CSV table of C-alpha atoms in Angstrom, one decimal:
chain,number,residue,atom,x,y,z
A,17,MET,CA,-56.8,40.0,46.8
A,18,GLU,CA,-55.3,40.3,50.2
A,19,ILE,CA,-57.1,37.2,51.5
A,20,LEU,CA,-55.9,35.3,48.4
A,21,LEU,CA,-52.2,36.2,49.1
A,22,ARG,CA,-52.7,35.2,52.7
A,23,GLN,CA,-54.0,31.8,51.5
A,24,PHE,CA,-50.8,31.5,49.4
A,25,GLN,CA,-48.6,32.2,52.4
A,26,THR,CA,-50.3,29.5,54.6
A,27,LYS,CA,-50.5,26.8,52.0
A,28,SER,CA,-47.4,24.6,51.3
A,29,PHE,CA,-45.2,24.7,48.3
A,30,LEU,CA,-46.8,21.5,47.1
A,31,SER,CA,-50.5,22.7,47.0
A,32,ILE,CA,-49.2,25.8,45.1
A,33,CYS,CA,-47.6,23.5,42.5
A,34,LYS,CA,-50.8,21.4,42.3
A,35,CYS,CA,-52.8,24.7,41.6
A,36,LEU,CA,-50.3,25.8,38.8
A,37,GLU,CA,-50.4,22.4,37.2
A,38,PRO,CA,-51.6,22.5,33.5
A,39,ALA,CA,-55.1,21.4,32.6
A,40,TYR,CA,-55.2,17.7,33.3
A,41,SER,CA,-58.4,18.2,35.0
A,42,HIS,CA,-61.6,18.2,32.8
A,43,ALA,CA,-62.0,21.5,31.0
A,44,THR,CA,-65.7,22.0,32.0
A,45,SER,CA,-64.5,22.9,35.5
A,46,TRP,CA,-63.1,26.2,34.2
A,47,THR,CA,-66.3,27.2,32.4
A,48,SER,CA,-67.2,29.2,35.6
A,49,GLY,CA,-64.4,31.5,34.5
A,50,ASN,CA,-61.6,32.1,36.7
A,51,ALA,CA,-60.0,35.3,35.6
A,52,MET,CA,-57.1,35.0,38.1
A,53,LEU,CA,-55.7,32.2,36.3
A,54,GLY,CA,-56.0,33.7,32.9
A,55,LYS,CA,-59.0,31.9,31.6
A,56,THR,CA,-61.6,33.9,29.5
A,57,LEU,CA,-65.4,33.5,29.6
A,58,PHE,CA,-65.9,33.9,25.9
A,59,HIS,CA,-64.7,32.1,22.8
A,60,THR,CA,-62.1,33.6,20.5
A,61,SER,CA,-62.4,31.0,17.7
A,62,ASN,CA,-65.1,29.2,15.6
A,63,THR,CA,-67.0,26.7,18.0
A,64,VAL,CA,-68.9,25.2,15.1
A,65,ALA,CA,-66.1,24.5,12.7
A,66,MET,CA,-63.8,23.4,15.7
A,67,PRO,CA,-66.1,22.0,18.3
A,68,TYR,CA,-64.6,21.3,21.7
A,69,ASN,CA,-63.8,17.7,22.0
A,70,PRO,CA,-63.4,16.7,25.6
A,71,PRO,CA,-60.3,14.6,26.5
A,72,LYS,CA,-61.2,10.9,26.4
A,73,GLY,CA,-59.5,8.0,28.1
A,74,PRO,CA,-57.4,7.8,31.2
A,75,ARG,CA,-55.3,10.7,32.1
A,76,LYS,CA,-54.3,10.3,35.7
A,77,TRP,CA,-51.6,7.6,35.4
A,78,PRO,CA,-48.8,9.9,33.9
A,79,ILE,CA,-49.6,12.5,36.5
A,80,TYR,CA,-47.7,10.4,39.0
A,81,ASN,CA,-44.6,11.1,37.1
A,82,LYS,CA,-45.0,14.7,38.0
A,83,LYS,CA,-45.4,14.2,41.8
A,84,ILE,CA,-42.9,16.1,43.8
A,85,PHE,CA,-41.9,14.5,47.0
A,86,ALA,CA,-40.8,16.1,50.1
A,87,PRO,CA,-37.0,16.3,50.7
A,88,GLN,CA,-35.9,13.1,52.4
A,89,LEU,CA,-34.4,13.0,55.9
A,90,PRO,CA,-30.6,12.4,56.3
A,91,GLY,CA,-30.9,8.8,57.4
A,92,GLU,CA,-33.7,7.8,55.3
A,93,GLU,CA,-33.3,5.1,52.6
A,94,ARG,CA,-33.1,6.5,49.2
A,95,ARG,CA,-36.6,6.5,47.4
A,96,PRO,CA,-36.1,4.6,44.1
A,97,ALA,CA,-36.9,6.4,40.9
A,98,TYR,CA,-40.0,5.3,39.0
A,99,VAL,CA,-41.7,5.9,35.7
A,100,CYS,CA,-45.4,5.5,34.9
A,101,HIS,CA,-46.4,4.9,31.4
A,102,MET,CA,-49.5,3.8,29.5
A,103,ARG,CA,-51.0,3.2,26.1
A,104,THR,CA,-54.7,3.8,25.6
A,105,ASN,CA,-57.3,2.2,23.4
A,106,ILE,CA,-55.3,-0.8,22.2
A,107,LYS,CA,-57.6,-2.8,19.9
A,108,TYR,CA,-57.3,-5.9,22.0
A,109,SER,CA,-59.6,-7.3,24.7
A,110,PRO,CA,-58.9,-6.4,28.3
A,111,PHE,CA,-59.7,-9.9,29.3
A,112,LYS,CA,-57.0,-11.2,27.1
A,113,MET,CA,-54.5,-8.5,28.0
A,114,TRP,CA,-54.8,-9.5,31.6
A,115,TYR,CA,-52.8,-12.7,31.0
A,116,VAL,CA,-49.8,-10.8,29.4
A,117,ALA,CA,-49.9,-8.1,31.9
A,118,SER,CA,-50.0,-10.4,34.8
A,119,MET,CA,-47.0,-12.5,33.4
A,120,ILE,CA,-44.5,-9.7,33.6
A,121,ARG,CA,-45.4,-8.6,37.1
A,122,GLY,CA,-42.2,-8.6,39.3
A,123,MET,CA,-39.7,-9.2,36.5
A,124,SER,CA,-36.8,-7.1,35.6
A,125,VAL,CA,-37.3,-5.0,32.3
A,126,ASP,CA,-34.8,-6.9,30.2
A,127,GLU,CA,-36.4,-10.2,31.3
A,128,ALA,CA,-39.8,-8.9,30.6
A,129,ILE,CA,-38.9,-7.8,27.1
A,130,LYS,CA,-37.1,-11.1,26.4
A,131,GLN,CA,-40.1,-13.1,27.5
A,132,LEU,CA,-42.6,-10.9,25.7
A,133,SER,CA,-40.7,-11.6,22.5
A,134,PHE,CA,-41.7,-15.2,22.7
A,135,VAL,CA,-45.3,-14.9,23.8
A,136,ASN,CA,-47.7,-15.8,21.1
A,137,LYS,CA,-50.2,-13.1,21.6
A,138,GLN,CA,-51.0,-9.8,19.9
A,139,GLY,CA,-51.0,-8.0,23.3
A,140,ALA,CA,-47.5,-9.0,24.0
A,141,VAL,CA,-46.4,-6.8,21.0
A,142,HIS,CA,-48.0,-3.8,22.5
A,143,VAL,CA,-47.0,-4.4,26.1
A,144,LYS,CA,-43.3,-4.8,24.9
A,145,GLU,CA,-43.5,-1.6,23.0
A,146,VAL,CA,-44.8,0.3,26.1
A,147,LEU,CA,-41.9,-1.2,28.0
A,148,LEU,CA,-39.4,-0.1,25.7
A,149,GLU,CA,-40.9,3.5,25.7
A,150,ALA,CA,-40.9,3.5,29.4
A,151,GLN,CA,-37.5,2.5,29.7
A,152,LYS,CA,-36.5,5.2,27.3
A,153,LEU,CA,-38.4,7.8,29.3
A,154,ALA,CA,-37.1,6.6,32.7
A,155,VAL,CA,-33.3,7.2,31.3
A,156,GLU,CA,-34.1,10.6,29.6
A,157,LYS,CA,-36.5,12.2,32.0
A,158,HIS,CA,-36.6,10.5,35.3
A,159,ASN,CA,-33.0,10.3,36.4
A,160,VAL,CA,-32.6,6.7,36.1
A,161,GLU,CA,-28.9,5.9,35.4
A,162,PHE,CA,-29.0,2.4,33.8
A,163,LYS,CA,-31.8,1.4,31.7
A,164,SER,CA,-31.4,-2.3,32.8
A,165,ASN,CA,-31.7,-1.4,36.5
A,166,LEU,CA,-35.4,-1.2,36.2
A,167,TRP,CA,-38.1,-3.7,37.2
A,168,VAL,CA,-41.9,-4.0,36.6
A,169,ALA,CA,-43.6,-2.8,39.8
A,170,GLU,CA,-47.1,-2.5,38.4
A,171,SER,CA,-48.6,-3.9,35.2
A,172,PHE,CA,-52.3,-4.0,34.5
A,173,ALA,CA,-54.9,-3.5,31.8
A,174,THR,CA,-58.3,-1.8,32.0
A,175,LYS,CA,-61.3,-1.7,29.8
A,176,GLY,CA,-61.3,0.9,27.0
A,177,LEU,CA,-63.7,1.8,24.1
A,178,VAL,CA,-66.3,-0.8,23.4
A,179,MET,CA,-67.9,-0.7,20.0
A,180,LYS,CA,-71.0,-2.7,19.4
A,181,GLY,CA,-71.9,-4.3,16.2
A,182,ILE,CA,-74.6,-6.8,15.0
A,183,ARG,CA,-74.1,-10.2,13.4
A,184,ARG,CA,-76.4,-12.8,11.8
A,185,HIS,CA,-77.5,-16.1,13.3
A,186,ALA,CA,-79.5,-18.9,11.7
A,187,LYS,CA,-83.3,-18.4,11.5
A,188,GLY,CA,-83.3,-14.6,11.2
A,189,ARG,CA,-81.9,-14.2,14.8
A,190,VAL,CA,-79.4,-11.4,15.6
A,191,GLY,CA,-76.3,-11.5,17.9
A,192,LEU,CA,-74.5,-8.6,19.5
A,193,VAL,CA,-70.8,-8.3,18.8
A,194,HIS,CA,-68.4,-6.4,21.1
A,195,TYR,CA,-65.2,-4.9,19.8
A,196,PHE,CA,-63.0,-4.4,22.9
A,197,HIS,CA,-60.2,-2.0,23.4
A,198,CYS,CA,-58.0,-1.9,26.4
A,199,HIS,CA,-55.7,0.5,28.2
A,200,TYR,CA,-52.3,-0.8,29.5
A,201,PHE,CA,-50.5,0.6,32.4
A,202,VAL,CA,-47.1,-0.1,33.6
A,203,ARG,CA,-44.7,1.3,36.4
A,204,LEU,CA,-41.1,0.7,36.2
A,205,GLU,CA,-39.1,1.1,39.3
A,206,GLU,CA,-35.3,1.5,39.7
A,207,GLY,CA,-33.4,-1.3,41.3
A,208,SER,CA,-33.1,-5.0,41.2
A,209,PRO,CA,-36.5,-6.9,41.3
A,210,PRO,CA,-37.6,-8.4,44.5
A,211,ALA,CA,-36.8,-12.0,45.1
A,212,HIS,CA,-40.5,-12.9,45.5
A,213,PHE,CA,-42.9,-10.4,44.0
A,214,PHE,CA,-46.0,-12.6,45.0
A,215,PHE,CA,-46.1,-13.5,48.7
A,216,GLU,CA,-48.1,-16.7,47.9
A,217,THR,CA,-45.4,-18.2,45.5
A,218,ALA,CA,-42.6,-17.4,47.8
A,219,PRO,CA,-41.1,-20.5,49.6
A,220,LYS,CA,-42.0,-20.5,53.3
A,221,THR,CA,-39.4,-20.4,55.9
A,222,THR,CA,-39.0,-23.2,58.3
A,223,LYS,CA,-40.2,-20.8,61.1
A,224,THR,CA,-43.5,-20.0,59.3
A,225,LEU,CA,-44.0,-23.7,58.4
A,226,LEU,CA,-43.4,-24.7,62.0
A,227,SER,CA,-45.9,-22.1,63.4
A,228,GLU,CA,-48.5,-23.0,60.7
A,229,TRP,CA,-48.2,-26.7,61.7
A,230,VAL,CA,-48.4,-25.9,65.3
A,231,ASP,CA,-51.6,-23.8,64.6
A,232,GLU,CA,-53.2,-26.7,62.8
A,233,MET,CA,-52.5,-29.2,65.5
A,234,ARG,CA,-54.0,-26.7,68.0
A,235,GLN,CA,-57.2,-26.2,65.9
A,236,ARG,CA,-58.1,-29.9,66.1
A,237,ARG,CA,-61.1,-30.7,68.2
A,238,ILE,CA,-62.9,-33.8,69.1
A,239,PRO,CA,-66.3,-33.9,67.3
A,240,GLY,CA,-69.3,-34.0,69.6
A,241,SER,CA,-67.3,-32.7,72.6
A,242,LEU,CA,-68.4,-30.0,74.8
B,30,MET,CA,-126.7,-13.0,11.3
B,31,ALA,CA,-126.5,-13.0,15.0
B,32,GLY,CA,-126.0,-16.8,14.9
B,33,HIS,CA,-123.1,-16.4,12.4
B,34,LEU,CA,-121.6,-13.6,14.6
B,35,LEU,CA,-121.7,-15.8,17.7
B,36,LYS,CA,-120.1,-18.7,15.7
B,37,CYS,CA,-117.3,-16.5,14.5
B,38,LEU,CA,-116.7,-15.3,18.0
B,39,THR,CA,-116.7,-18.8,19.5
B,40,ASP,CA,-114.3,-20.0,16.7
B,41,ALA,CA,-112.1,-17.1,17.6
B,42,LEU,CA,-112.0,-17.9,21.2
B,43,GLY,CA,-111.4,-21.6,20.4
B,44,LYS,CA,-108.4,-20.7,18.3
B,45,PHE,CA,-107.1,-18.2,21.0
B,46,GLU,CA,-107.3,-21.1,23.5
B,47,TYR,CA,-105.5,-23.5,21.2
B,48,VAL,CA,-102.7,-21.3,20.4
B,49,TYR,CA,-102.0,-19.5,23.7
B,50,LEU,CA,-103.2,-22.0,26.4
B,51,THR,CA,-102.2,-25.3,25.0
B,52,PRO,CA,-98.4,-24.8,25.9
B,53,LEU,CA,-99.2,-23.7,29.3
B,54,LEU,CA,-101.9,-26.4,30.1
B,55,ARG,CA,-100.0,-29.2,28.1
B,56,ARG,CA,-103.2,-30.4,26.7
B,57,PRO,CA,-105.8,-29.2,24.0
B,58,PRO,CA,-108.6,-27.3,25.8
B,59,THR,CA,-111.8,-29.3,25.9
B,60,PRO,CA,-115.2,-27.7,25.5
B,61,GLN,CA,-117.0,-27.3,28.9
B,62,TRP,CA,-120.2,-29.1,28.1
B,63,ILE,CA,-118.6,-32.4,27.2
B,64,PRO,CA,-118.7,-34.4,30.4
B,65,LEU,CA,-115.6,-36.5,31.3
B,66,VAL,CA,-117.1,-40.0,30.9
B,67,VAL,CA,-113.7,-41.9,31.0
B,68,GLN,CA,-111.9,-41.2,34.3
B,69,ALA,CA,-108.1,-40.9,34.0
B,70,PRO,CA,-106.1,-43.7,35.6
B,71,GLU,CA,-104.4,-43.0,39.0
B,72,GLN,CA,-101.0,-43.3,37.3
B,73,LEU,CA,-101.7,-40.5,34.9
B,74,LEU,CA,-103.2,-38.3,37.6
B,75,GLU,CA,-100.1,-38.9,39.8
B,76,LYS,CA,-97.8,-37.7,36.8
B,77,ASP,CA,-99.9,-34.7,36.2
B,78,ALA,CA,-99.7,-33.8,40.0
B,79,SER,CA,-95.9,-33.4,39.9
B,80,PHE,CA,-95.3,-30.3,37.9
B,81,ASP,CA,-91.7,-29.6,37.2
B,82,ILE,CA,-91.2,-25.7,37.3
B,83,LYS,CA,-88.2,-26.1,34.8
B,84,SER,CA,-90.5,-27.3,32.1
B,85,ILE,CA,-91.2,-23.6,31.4
B,86,PHE,CA,-87.8,-23.5,29.7
B,87,ASP,CA,-88.7,-26.1,27.3
B,88,GLY,CA,-89.4,-24.1,24.2
B,89,PHE,CA,-90.6,-20.9,26.2
B,90,LEU,CA,-87.4,-19.2,27.5
B,91,TRP,CA,-84.4,-20.0,25.4
B,92,GLY,CA,-80.7,-19.1,25.5
B,93,VAL,CA,-80.6,-17.9,29.2
B,94,PRO,CA,-78.5,-19.4,31.9
B,95,THR,CA,-80.4,-21.9,34.2
B,96,CYS,CA,-77.8,-22.2,36.9
B,97,ARG,CA,-75.3,-19.9,38.5
B,98,ARG,CA,-71.7,-20.6,37.5
B,99,SER,CA,-69.8,-21.8,40.6
B,100,ALA,CA,-66.7,-20.1,41.7
B,101,GLU,CA,-64.8,-23.3,40.7
B,102,LYS,CA,-66.0,-23.2,37.2
B,103,ARG,CA,-65.2,-19.5,36.9
B,104,MET,CA,-61.6,-20.1,38.4
B,105,MET,CA,-61.1,-23.0,35.8
B,106,ARG,CA,-62.2,-20.9,32.9
B,107,LYS,CA,-60.0,-18.0,33.7
B,108,TYR,CA,-56.8,-19.8,35.1
B,109,GLY,CA,-57.2,-23.4,34.2
B,110,ALA,CA,-55.4,-26.1,36.1
B,111,PRO,CA,-51.5,-26.0,36.6
B,112,ASN,CA,-50.8,-29.6,35.4
B,113,TRP,CA,-53.6,-29.8,32.9
B,114,HIS,CA,-54.6,-26.8,30.8
B,115,ASN,CA,-52.9,-23.9,32.3
B,116,LYS,CA,-54.3,-20.7,31.0
B,117,LEU,CA,-51.6,-18.5,32.7
B,118,ILE,CA,-48.7,-17.6,30.6
B,119,LEU,CA,-45.6,-18.8,32.3
B,120,PRO,CA,-42.2,-17.5,31.6
B,121,ARG,CA,-40.2,-19.7,29.3
B,122,LYS,CA,-36.9,-21.3,30.5
B,123,ASP,CA,-35.8,-22.4,27.0
B,124,ILE,CA,-34.7,-19.0,25.6
B,125,LYS,CA,-31.0,-18.8,24.7
B,126,THR,CA,-28.7,-16.0,23.8
B,127,CYS,CA,-27.0,-16.2,20.4
B,128,GLY,CA,-23.2,-16.3,20.9
B,129,THR,CA,-22.7,-14.6,17.5
B,130,CYS,CA,-25.1,-11.6,17.5
B,131,GLY,CA,-26.4,-11.4,21.1
B,132,HIS,CA,-30.0,-11.7,20.1
B,133,ASN,CA,-32.4,-14.2,21.9
B,134,HIS,CA,-33.7,-17.2,20.2
B,135,GLU,CA,-35.6,-20.4,21.2
B,136,ALA,CA,-33.5,-23.4,22.1
B,137,GLY,CA,-33.3,-25.9,19.4
B,138,ARG,CA,-34.0,-23.3,16.7
B,139,LEU,CA,-31.7,-21.0,14.6
B,140,CYS,CA,-31.1,-17.5,15.7
B,141,PRO,CA,-33.6,-15.5,13.6
B,142,ASN,CA,-31.2,-12.4,13.4
B,143,CYS,CA,-28.2,-14.6,12.1
B,144,TYR,CA,-30.6,-16.5,9.8
B,145,SER,CA,-32.1,-13.3,8.3
B,146,LYS,CA,-28.7,-12.2,7.2
B,147,VAL,CA,-28.0,-15.6,5.6
B,148,LYS,CA,-31.4,-15.5,3.9
B,149,ALA,CA,-30.5,-12.0,2.5
B,150,GLU,CA,-27.3,-13.2,1.2
B,151,THR,CA,-28.9,-16.3,-0.3
B,152,SER,CA,-31.4,-14.3,-2.2
B,153,VAL,CA,-28.7,-11.9,-3.5
B,154,LEU,CA,-26.7,-15.1,-4.7
B,155,GLN,CA,-29.9,-16.6,-6.4
B,156,GLU,CA,-30.6,-13.3,-8.1
B,157,LYS,CA,-27.0,-13.3,-9.5
B,158,MET,CA,-27.2,-17.0,-10.5
B,159,VAL,CA,-30.3,-16.4,-12.4
B,160,GLN,CA,-28.9,-13.3,-14.1
B,161,GLU,CA,-25.6,-15.1,-15.2
B,162,LEU,CA,-27.0,-18.5,-15.8
B,163,GLY,CA,-30.5,-17.7,-17.1
B,164,LEU,CA,-32.7,-20.7,-18.1
B,165,ASP,CA,-29.9,-23.0,-19.1
B,166,PRO,CA,-30.2,-26.6,-17.8
B,167,ILE,CA,-28.6,-27.4,-14.4
B,168,ASP,CA,-26.1,-30.0,-15.5
B,169,LYS,CA,-22.9,-28.7,-13.7
B,170,GLU,CA,-21.9,-27.5,-10.3
B,171,ILE,CA,-21.9,-23.9,-9.5
B,172,ALA,CA,-18.9,-22.3,-8.0
B,173,ILE,CA,-19.6,-19.0,-6.3
B,174,VAL,CA,-16.5,-16.7,-6.2
B,175,TYR,CA,-16.5,-13.5,-4.3
B,176,GLN,CA,-14.4,-10.4,-4.7
B,177,GLY,CA,-10.7,-11.0,-4.6
B,178,GLU,CA,-11.0,-14.8,-4.4
B,179,LYS,CA,-10.4,-15.9,-7.9
B,180,THR,CA,-6.6,-15.9,-7.5
B,181,GLN,CA,-6.8,-18.3,-4.5
B,182,PHE,CA,-8.3,-21.1,-6.6
B,183,ASP,CA,-6.5,-22.9,-9.3
B,184,ASP,CA,-8.0,-23.7,-12.7
B,185,GLU,CA,-8.6,-27.3,-11.7
B,186,PHE,CA,-11.2,-26.1,-9.1
B,187,PHE,CA,-13.2,-24.5,-11.9
B,188,LYS,CA,-13.0,-27.5,-14.2
B,189,GLY,CA,-16.6,-28.8,-14.9
B,190,LYS,CA,-18.2,-25.9,-12.9
B,191,ARG,CA,-20.1,-22.8,-13.9
B,192,VAL,CA,-18.6,-19.7,-12.2
B,193,VAL,CA,-20.8,-17.0,-10.6
B,194,GLN,CA,-18.6,-13.9,-9.9
B,195,MET,CA,-19.9,-11.7,-7.1
B,196,GLU,CA,-18.9,-8.0,-6.9
B,197,LYS,CA,-19.1,-7.8,-3.2
B,198,PRO,CA,-16.5,-9.4,-0.6
B,199,ARG,CA,-17.2,-12.6,1.1
B,200,PRO,CA,-19.3,-12.2,4.3
B,201,LYS,CA,-17.5,-12.9,7.5
B,202,TRP,CA,-19.7,-15.8,8.4
B,203,PHE,CA,-19.7,-17.6,5.0
B,204,SER,CA,-17.1,-20.3,5.4
B,205,LYS,CA,-15.0,-21.2,2.3
B,206,ASN,CA,-14.8,-24.9,3.4
B,207,LEU,CA,-18.4,-26.2,3.4
B,208,LEU,CA,-17.9,-29.2,1.4
B,209,GLN,CA,-15.5,-31.0,3.8
B,210,ARG,CA,-17.2,-33.8,5.7
B,211,CYS,CA,-16.8,-33.2,9.3
B,212,GLY,CA,-19.0,-36.0,10.9
B,213,PRO,CA,-18.4,-39.2,12.6
B,214,ASN,CA,-17.9,-41.0,9.2
B,215,SER,CA,-15.3,-38.6,8.0
B,216,ASP,CA,-11.9,-39.8,7.0
B,217,VAL,CA,-9.5,-37.3,8.5
B,218,ASN,CA,-6.5,-39.2,7.6
B,219,ASN,CA,-7.4,-39.3,3.9
B,220,SER,CA,-4.9,-37.5,1.8
B,221,GLU,CA,-7.5,-36.0,-0.4
B,222,HIS,CA,-8.8,-34.0,2.5
B,223,THR,CA,-6.9,-31.4,4.2
B,224,ILE,CA,-7.3,-30.1,7.6
B,225,ILE,CA,-8.0,-26.3,7.3
B,226,LYS,CA,-6.9,-24.0,10.0
B,227,PRO,CA,-9.5,-21.6,11.5
B,228,HIS,CA,-7.9,-18.5,10.0
B,229,ASP,CA,-8.3,-20.0,6.5
B,230,LEU,CA,-12.0,-20.5,6.9
B,231,GLY,CA,-12.7,-16.9,6.2
């Protein structure tokens, strides 16, 4: 007991907070039974009628919302507020969702919602809904003053459930059918969007153009020379 | 009996050879005891000498890729080409904001929000018309009068028209003056037509 208390004293406030976080971690890690944190080693309800269903799908993304940052120094630039939101197991292919997710990167939330309303894809409906939810969360829970003062900092889709089915082909042959699901993740940050989100699409300054031209000129060699 | 057994075995062997060895050897198997009297011409020998390894795919291994997809092909499939078939979804520049309701709509098209209101009102009018006029032949014009408007029109207006009285007030966006021509061929100086001021439009 004394050793444990000493550990608590030496550890930082943040690590203590992490220890006391609710069970986002996989439940099997607690089966070893840690009586200190109030977990029991025996079941108190029917395990056959109500079997344990382990949590499925991604769970780490919303944990970023709970992250507690160290207090900022007096001269430091104010860290912008952000909100991470996701929607799991959307009945849509991740390969198709990529196009929708990549379109809105770096846009302001209002512009993104406006554009998504006119994208002729099923995934766009889901992405728009997620954006509106995230916008609402940002204002209500993440200390964002104006709901329009947000921009899409991160937007991506990953593979979800894949159900496999069979289809017929001619001459008694069989084909596999994959029913894809995807997870969609978005992070909205407070502030105005950057002028150029993608470095490659940004127009080059005269200085960079000049330096690149000079490099190209200097790379020239006479073929066959020593 | 032994001879018969031997014959069966040899037949079976021959069948086995014919079924399984013919596709690999590309010729029917010849019995060993027949001497090759006719020598194959040189041209044929030269042809047989060059064996294309890819011929194993002709009817043996189907539905598998034969070449690796190059990076260019993969990129073209995923991203397309900018000025040709662009697979990336580009943000649209022809989205306008409706001045009346503030919703967004495509340029050159009606605002869906405003149009839905018009559509709803039209369906209400149509229901009322069906209710009042029923299945009578359409031989006269129909005059739609909203709540509190009957006094604004004189009897001459209703001459030769069938009146449909609505119990609700006129919507703000529904102009009273919709029959006056206002195009380039309109005759504004004509005494029959009167210039209606904006506040009279409804």
